[in-house]
Short mmCIF file of C-alpha atoms in Angstrom, two decimals:
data_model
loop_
_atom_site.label_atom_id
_atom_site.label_comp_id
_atom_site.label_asym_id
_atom_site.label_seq_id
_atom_site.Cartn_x
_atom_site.Cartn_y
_atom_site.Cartn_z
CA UNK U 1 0.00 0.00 0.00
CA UNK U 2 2.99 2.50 0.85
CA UNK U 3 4.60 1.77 -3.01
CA UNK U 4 0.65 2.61 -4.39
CA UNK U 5 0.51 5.90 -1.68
CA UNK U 6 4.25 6.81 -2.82
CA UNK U 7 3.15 6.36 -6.91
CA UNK U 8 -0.07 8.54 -5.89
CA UNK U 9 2.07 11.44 -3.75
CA UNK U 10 4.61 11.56 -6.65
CA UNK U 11 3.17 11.63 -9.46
CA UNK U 12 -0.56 14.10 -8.52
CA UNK U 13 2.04 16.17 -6.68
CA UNK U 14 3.80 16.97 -10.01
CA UNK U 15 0.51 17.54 -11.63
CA UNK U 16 -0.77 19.83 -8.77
CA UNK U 17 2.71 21.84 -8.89
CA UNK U 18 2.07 22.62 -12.29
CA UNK U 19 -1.78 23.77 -11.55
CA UNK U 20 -0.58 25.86 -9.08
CA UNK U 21 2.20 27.38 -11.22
CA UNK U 22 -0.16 28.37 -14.01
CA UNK U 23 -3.16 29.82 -11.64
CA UNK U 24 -0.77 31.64 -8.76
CA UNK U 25 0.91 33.79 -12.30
CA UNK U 26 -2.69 34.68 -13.83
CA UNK U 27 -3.73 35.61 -11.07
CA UNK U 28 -0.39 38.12 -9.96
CA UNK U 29 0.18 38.99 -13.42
CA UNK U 30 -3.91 40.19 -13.39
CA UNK U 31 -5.72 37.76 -16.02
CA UNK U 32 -8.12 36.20 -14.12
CA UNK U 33 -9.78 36.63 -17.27
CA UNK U 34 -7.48 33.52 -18.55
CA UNK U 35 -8.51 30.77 -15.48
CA UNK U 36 -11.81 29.33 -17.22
CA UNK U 37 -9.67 28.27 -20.34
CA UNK U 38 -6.82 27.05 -18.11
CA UNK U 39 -9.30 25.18 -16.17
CA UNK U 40 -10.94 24.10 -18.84
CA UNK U 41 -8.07 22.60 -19.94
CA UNK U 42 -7.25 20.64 -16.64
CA UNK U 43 -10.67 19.15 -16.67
CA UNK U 44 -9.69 17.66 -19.92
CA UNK U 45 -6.70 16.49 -19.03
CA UNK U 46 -8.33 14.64 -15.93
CA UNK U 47 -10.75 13.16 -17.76
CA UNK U 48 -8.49 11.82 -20.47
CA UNK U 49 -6.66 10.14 -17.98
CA UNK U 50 -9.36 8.56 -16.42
CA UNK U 51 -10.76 7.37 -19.60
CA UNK U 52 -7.15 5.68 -20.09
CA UNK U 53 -7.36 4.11 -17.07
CA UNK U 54 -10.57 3.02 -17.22
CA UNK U 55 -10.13 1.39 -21.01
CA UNK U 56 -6.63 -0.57 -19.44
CA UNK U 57 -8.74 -1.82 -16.73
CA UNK U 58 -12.08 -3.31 -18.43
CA UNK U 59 -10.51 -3.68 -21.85
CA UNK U 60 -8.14 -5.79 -20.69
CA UNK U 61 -10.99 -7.91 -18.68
CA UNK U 62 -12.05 -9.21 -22.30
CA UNK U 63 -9.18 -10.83 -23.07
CA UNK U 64 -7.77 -14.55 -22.97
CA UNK U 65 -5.52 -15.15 -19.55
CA UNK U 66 -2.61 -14.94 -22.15
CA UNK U 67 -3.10 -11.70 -23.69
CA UNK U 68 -4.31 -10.70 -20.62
CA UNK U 69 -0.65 -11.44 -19.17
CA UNK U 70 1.03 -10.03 -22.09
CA UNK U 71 -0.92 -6.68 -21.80
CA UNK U 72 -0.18 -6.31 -18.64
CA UNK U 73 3.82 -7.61 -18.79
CA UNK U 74 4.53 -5.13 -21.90
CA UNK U 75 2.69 -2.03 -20.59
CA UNK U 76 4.65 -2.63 -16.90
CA UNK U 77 8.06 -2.36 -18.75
CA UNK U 78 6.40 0.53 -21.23
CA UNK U 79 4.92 2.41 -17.74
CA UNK U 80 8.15 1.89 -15.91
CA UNK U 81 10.14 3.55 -18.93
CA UNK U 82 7.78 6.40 -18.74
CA UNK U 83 8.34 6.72 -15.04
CA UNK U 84 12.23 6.36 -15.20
CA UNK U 85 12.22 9.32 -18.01
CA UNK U 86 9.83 11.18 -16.05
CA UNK U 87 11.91 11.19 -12.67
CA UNK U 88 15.16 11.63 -14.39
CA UNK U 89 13.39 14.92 -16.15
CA UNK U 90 11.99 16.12 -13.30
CA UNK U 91 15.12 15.99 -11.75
CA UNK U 92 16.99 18.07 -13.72
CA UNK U 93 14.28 20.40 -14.28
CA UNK U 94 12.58 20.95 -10.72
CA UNK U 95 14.85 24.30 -9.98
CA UNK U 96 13.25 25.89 -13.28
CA UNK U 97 9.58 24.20 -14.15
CA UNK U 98 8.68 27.86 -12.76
CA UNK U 99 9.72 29.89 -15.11
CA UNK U 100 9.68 27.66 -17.84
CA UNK U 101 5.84 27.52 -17.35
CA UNK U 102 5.85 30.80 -17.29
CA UNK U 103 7.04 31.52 -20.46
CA UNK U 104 5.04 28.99 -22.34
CA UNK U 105 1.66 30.66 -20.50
CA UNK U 106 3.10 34.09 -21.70
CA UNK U 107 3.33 32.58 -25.40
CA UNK U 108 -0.11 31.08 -24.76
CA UNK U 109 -2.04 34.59 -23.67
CA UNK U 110 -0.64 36.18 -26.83
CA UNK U 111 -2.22 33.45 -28.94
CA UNK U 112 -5.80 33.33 -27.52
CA UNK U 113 -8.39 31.40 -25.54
CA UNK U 114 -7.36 28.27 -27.53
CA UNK U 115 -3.71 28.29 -27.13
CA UNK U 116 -4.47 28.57 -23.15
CA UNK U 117 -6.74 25.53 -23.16
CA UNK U 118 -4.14 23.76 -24.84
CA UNK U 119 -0.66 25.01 -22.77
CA UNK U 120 -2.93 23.76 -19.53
CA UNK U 121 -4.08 19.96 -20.66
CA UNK U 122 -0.53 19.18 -22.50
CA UNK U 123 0.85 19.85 -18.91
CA UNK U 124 -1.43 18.39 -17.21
CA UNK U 125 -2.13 15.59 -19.34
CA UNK U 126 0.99 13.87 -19.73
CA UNK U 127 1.08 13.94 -15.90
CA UNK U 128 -2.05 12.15 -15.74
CA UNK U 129 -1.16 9.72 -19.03
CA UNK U 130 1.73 8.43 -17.23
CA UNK U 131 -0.16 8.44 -13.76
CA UNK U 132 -2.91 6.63 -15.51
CA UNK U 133 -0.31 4.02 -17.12
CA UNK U 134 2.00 3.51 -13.90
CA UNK U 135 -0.52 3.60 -11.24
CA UNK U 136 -2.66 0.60 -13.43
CA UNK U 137 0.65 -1.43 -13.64
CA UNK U 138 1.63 -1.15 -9.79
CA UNK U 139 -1.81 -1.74 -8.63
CA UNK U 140 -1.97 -4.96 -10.91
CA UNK U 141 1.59 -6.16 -9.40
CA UNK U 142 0.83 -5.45 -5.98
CA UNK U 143 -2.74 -6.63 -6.42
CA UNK U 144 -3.77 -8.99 -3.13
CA UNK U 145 -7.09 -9.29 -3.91
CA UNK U 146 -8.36 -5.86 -1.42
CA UNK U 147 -8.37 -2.48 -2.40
CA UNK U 148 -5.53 -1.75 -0.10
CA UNK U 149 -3.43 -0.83 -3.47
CA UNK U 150 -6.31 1.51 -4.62
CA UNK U 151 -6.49 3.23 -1.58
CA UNK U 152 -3.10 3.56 -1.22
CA UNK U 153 -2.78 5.59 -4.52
CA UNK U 154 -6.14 7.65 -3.46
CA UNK U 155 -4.56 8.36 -0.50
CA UNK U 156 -1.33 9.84 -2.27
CA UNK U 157 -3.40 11.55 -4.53
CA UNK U 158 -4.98 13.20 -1.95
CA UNK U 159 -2.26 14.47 -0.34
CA UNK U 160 -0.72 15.54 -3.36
CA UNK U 161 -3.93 18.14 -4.14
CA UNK U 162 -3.41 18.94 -0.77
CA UNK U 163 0.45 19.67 -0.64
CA UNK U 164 -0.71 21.73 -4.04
CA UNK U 165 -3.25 24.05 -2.34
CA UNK U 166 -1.12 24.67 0.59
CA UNK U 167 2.32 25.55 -1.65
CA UNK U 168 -0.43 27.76 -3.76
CA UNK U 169 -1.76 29.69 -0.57
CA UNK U 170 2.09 30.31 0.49
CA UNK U 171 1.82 28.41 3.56
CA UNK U 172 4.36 25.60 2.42
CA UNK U 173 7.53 26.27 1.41
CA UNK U 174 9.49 23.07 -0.12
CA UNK U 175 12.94 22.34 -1.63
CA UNK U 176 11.34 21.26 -5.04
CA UNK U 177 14.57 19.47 -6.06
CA UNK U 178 15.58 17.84 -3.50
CA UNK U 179 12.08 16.40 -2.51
CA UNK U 180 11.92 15.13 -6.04
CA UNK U 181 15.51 13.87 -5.88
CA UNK U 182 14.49 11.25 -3.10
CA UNK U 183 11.24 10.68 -3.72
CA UNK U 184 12.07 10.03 -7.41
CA UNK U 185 14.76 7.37 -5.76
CA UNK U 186 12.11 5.71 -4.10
CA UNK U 187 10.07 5.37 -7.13
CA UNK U 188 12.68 3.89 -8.54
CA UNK U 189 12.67 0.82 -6.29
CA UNK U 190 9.12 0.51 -6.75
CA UNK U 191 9.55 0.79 -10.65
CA UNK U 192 11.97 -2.22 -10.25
CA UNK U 193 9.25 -4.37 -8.65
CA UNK U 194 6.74 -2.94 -11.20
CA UNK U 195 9.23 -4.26 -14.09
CA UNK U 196 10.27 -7.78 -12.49
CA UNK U 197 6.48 -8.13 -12.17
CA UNK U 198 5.54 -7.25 -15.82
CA UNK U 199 8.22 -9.51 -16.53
CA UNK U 200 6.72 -12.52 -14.66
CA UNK U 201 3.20 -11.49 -16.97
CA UNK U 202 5.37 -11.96 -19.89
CA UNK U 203 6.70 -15.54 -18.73
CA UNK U 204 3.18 -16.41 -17.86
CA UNK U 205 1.85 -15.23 -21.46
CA UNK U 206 5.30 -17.51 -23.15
CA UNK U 207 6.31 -14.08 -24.68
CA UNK U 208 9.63 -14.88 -22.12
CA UNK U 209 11.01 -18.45 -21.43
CA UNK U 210 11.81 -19.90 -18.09
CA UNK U 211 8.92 -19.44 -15.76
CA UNK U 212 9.29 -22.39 -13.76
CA UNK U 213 13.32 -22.00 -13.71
CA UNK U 214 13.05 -20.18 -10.11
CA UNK U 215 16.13 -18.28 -8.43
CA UNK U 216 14.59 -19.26 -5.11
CA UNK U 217 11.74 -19.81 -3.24
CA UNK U 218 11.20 -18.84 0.69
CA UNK U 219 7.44 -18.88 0.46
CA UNK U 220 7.95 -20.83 4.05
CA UNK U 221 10.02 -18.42 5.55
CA UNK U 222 7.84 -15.44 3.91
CA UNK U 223 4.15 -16.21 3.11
CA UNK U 224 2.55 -14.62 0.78
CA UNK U 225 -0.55 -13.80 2.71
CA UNK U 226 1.19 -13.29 5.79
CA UNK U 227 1.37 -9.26 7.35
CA UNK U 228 4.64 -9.13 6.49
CA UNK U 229 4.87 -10.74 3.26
CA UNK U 230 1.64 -8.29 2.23
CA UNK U 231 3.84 -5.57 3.32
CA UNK U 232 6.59 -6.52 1.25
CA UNK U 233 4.39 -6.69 -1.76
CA UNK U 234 2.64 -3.71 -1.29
CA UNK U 235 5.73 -1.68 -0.78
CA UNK U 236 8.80 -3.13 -3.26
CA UNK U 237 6.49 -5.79 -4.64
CA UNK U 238 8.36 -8.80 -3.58
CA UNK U 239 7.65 -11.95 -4.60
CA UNK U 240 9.02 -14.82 -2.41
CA UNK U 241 9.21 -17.35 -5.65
CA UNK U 242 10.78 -15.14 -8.50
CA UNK U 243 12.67 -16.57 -11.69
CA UNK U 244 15.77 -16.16 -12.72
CA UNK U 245 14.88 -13.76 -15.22
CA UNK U 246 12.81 -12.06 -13.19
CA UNK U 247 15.87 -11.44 -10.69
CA UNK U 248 18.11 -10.10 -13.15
CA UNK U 249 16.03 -7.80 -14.87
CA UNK U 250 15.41 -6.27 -11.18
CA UNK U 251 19.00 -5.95 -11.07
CA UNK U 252 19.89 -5.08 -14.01
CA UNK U 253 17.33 -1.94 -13.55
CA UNK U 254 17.64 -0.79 -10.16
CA UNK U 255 21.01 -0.97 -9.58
CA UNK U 256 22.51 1.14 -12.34
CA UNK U 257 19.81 3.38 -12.83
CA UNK U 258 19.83 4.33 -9.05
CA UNK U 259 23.51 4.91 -9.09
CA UNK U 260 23.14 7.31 -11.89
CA UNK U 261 20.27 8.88 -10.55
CA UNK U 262 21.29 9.62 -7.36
CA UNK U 263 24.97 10.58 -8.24
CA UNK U 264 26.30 14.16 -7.52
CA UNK U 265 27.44 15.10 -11.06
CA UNK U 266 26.84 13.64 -14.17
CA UNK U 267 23.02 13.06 -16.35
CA UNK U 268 20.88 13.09 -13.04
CA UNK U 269 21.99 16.46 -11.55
CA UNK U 270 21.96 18.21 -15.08
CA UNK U 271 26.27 18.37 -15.18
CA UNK U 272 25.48 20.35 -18.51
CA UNK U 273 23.90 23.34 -17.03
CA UNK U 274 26.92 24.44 -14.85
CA UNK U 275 28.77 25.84 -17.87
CA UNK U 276 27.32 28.77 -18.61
CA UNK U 277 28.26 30.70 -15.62
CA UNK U 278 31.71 29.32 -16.67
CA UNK U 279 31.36 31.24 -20.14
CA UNK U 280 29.71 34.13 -18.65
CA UNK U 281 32.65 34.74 -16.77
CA UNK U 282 35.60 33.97 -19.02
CA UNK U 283 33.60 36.67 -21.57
CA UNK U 284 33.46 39.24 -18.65
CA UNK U 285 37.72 38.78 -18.35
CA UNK U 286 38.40 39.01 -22.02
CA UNK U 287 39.77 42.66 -22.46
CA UNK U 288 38.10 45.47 -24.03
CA UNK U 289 38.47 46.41 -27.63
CA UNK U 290 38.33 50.15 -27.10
CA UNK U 291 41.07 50.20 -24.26
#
């Protein structure tokens, strides 16, 4: 329930960030005039990804147990791709989503009523596309037969809107980039379960060979349907009986892409961006021409 919560908080915190962004500048900058198209916009955006959702979850109830399992294994590897772009990204760009919303707002209001819908449900929507996808994947691997997962990733969402309206009202004040930094880590190790899983759906659908060639199994020591087995699932979702392939994909995923997100220099903290104070200042010693 704490991986679906985490999913929830992470991802509808982005989304509200970037609500908040767009309303608390129309509304400084004096175009209130501009919120019903901007809202208008968001409303779209929700309901897009809730029709997503909604088509994943009974379209894929029509289906034979194999396609069923190969549905489900190849959008878990396409949803945790999504995810690992998306928390890379937001990484690198947490320090300036500001002002770069800002300026694509400013373009908008020059173009019209239309341009404003639009700037407001391409921002919002891929938030919710890739909520939609990721949330439907981790739910289905940490599924336990309760809603536990469901209201684990209701519960996040709540808190996101929440965090949202209280960073909008000025009564929250939050390092964006490093809250993103170590959330975004966490998400990776649920994004690792989340792949290992889709990759047991692809094994079951005989997309993947080897499903009963198992790296272990402590199902004794670890029950499945024990408190603490449930807990496991819910939060890396563990599986006491994986395969071998299963196993090393999970490694093969977290462990580099953890390493490289969470390293002080390099793709993750944006190493590219620290050169232009560099040039900046080597053009500010060059000598003047008219000395």
């Amino acid at each position: 329930m704490f991986g679906n919560y985490l999913i929830g908080l992470r991802e509808g915190l982005e989304a509200s960030l970037v609500v908040c962004i767009l309303i608390a500048y129309l509304v400084k900058t004096g175009r209130r005039d501009a919120l019903r198209p901007i809202w208008t916009g968001i409303a779209v955006a929700i309901l897009l990804a809730l029709g997503f959702g909604c088509a994943l979850e009974f379209g894929s109830q029509e289906m034979t147990f194999e396609a069923q399992e190969a549905l489900g294994g190849s959008l878990s590897i396409v949803a945790v791709g999504l995810v690992t772009w998306m928390v890379f990204w937001m990484r690198r760009t947490a320090r300036h989503l500001k002002s770069e919303l800002h300026g694509k707002l400013d373009a908008a209001l020059a173009m019209g009523t239309g341009a404003l819908v639009a700037t407001a449900f391409l921002a919002v929507g891929r938030e919710g596309l890739e909520t939609a996808l990721f949330v439907w994947a981790s739910v289905h691997a940490a599924s336990d037969g309760t809603p536990r997962p469901l209201i684990g990733v209701a519960l996040g969402l709540a808190t996101a809107v929440l965090l949202g309206w209280l960073f909008y009202r000025g009564a929250l004040r939050i390092n964006l980039a490093r809250f993103f930094t170590w959330t975004g880590g966490m998400l990776v190790v649920v994004a690792a379960g989340v792949i290992a899983y889709g990759v047991h759906d692809l094994q079951e659908a005989d997309w993947i060979p080897g499903l009963r060639n198992l790296a272990f199994d402590i199902s004794g020591a670890i029950p499945p349907d024990s408190w603490y087995g449930t807990l496991l699932k819910g939060v890396f979702n563990f599986q006491p009986d994986p395969t071998v392939v299963q196993i090393t994909v999970w490694a093969l995923y977290l462990v580099p892409t953890l390493a490289i997100f969470l390293a002080p220099v390099g793709f993750a903290s944006g190493k590219g961006k620290v050169k232009v104070p560099d040039e900046q200042g080597s053009r500010g010693s060059q000598p003047s021409k008219t000395s």
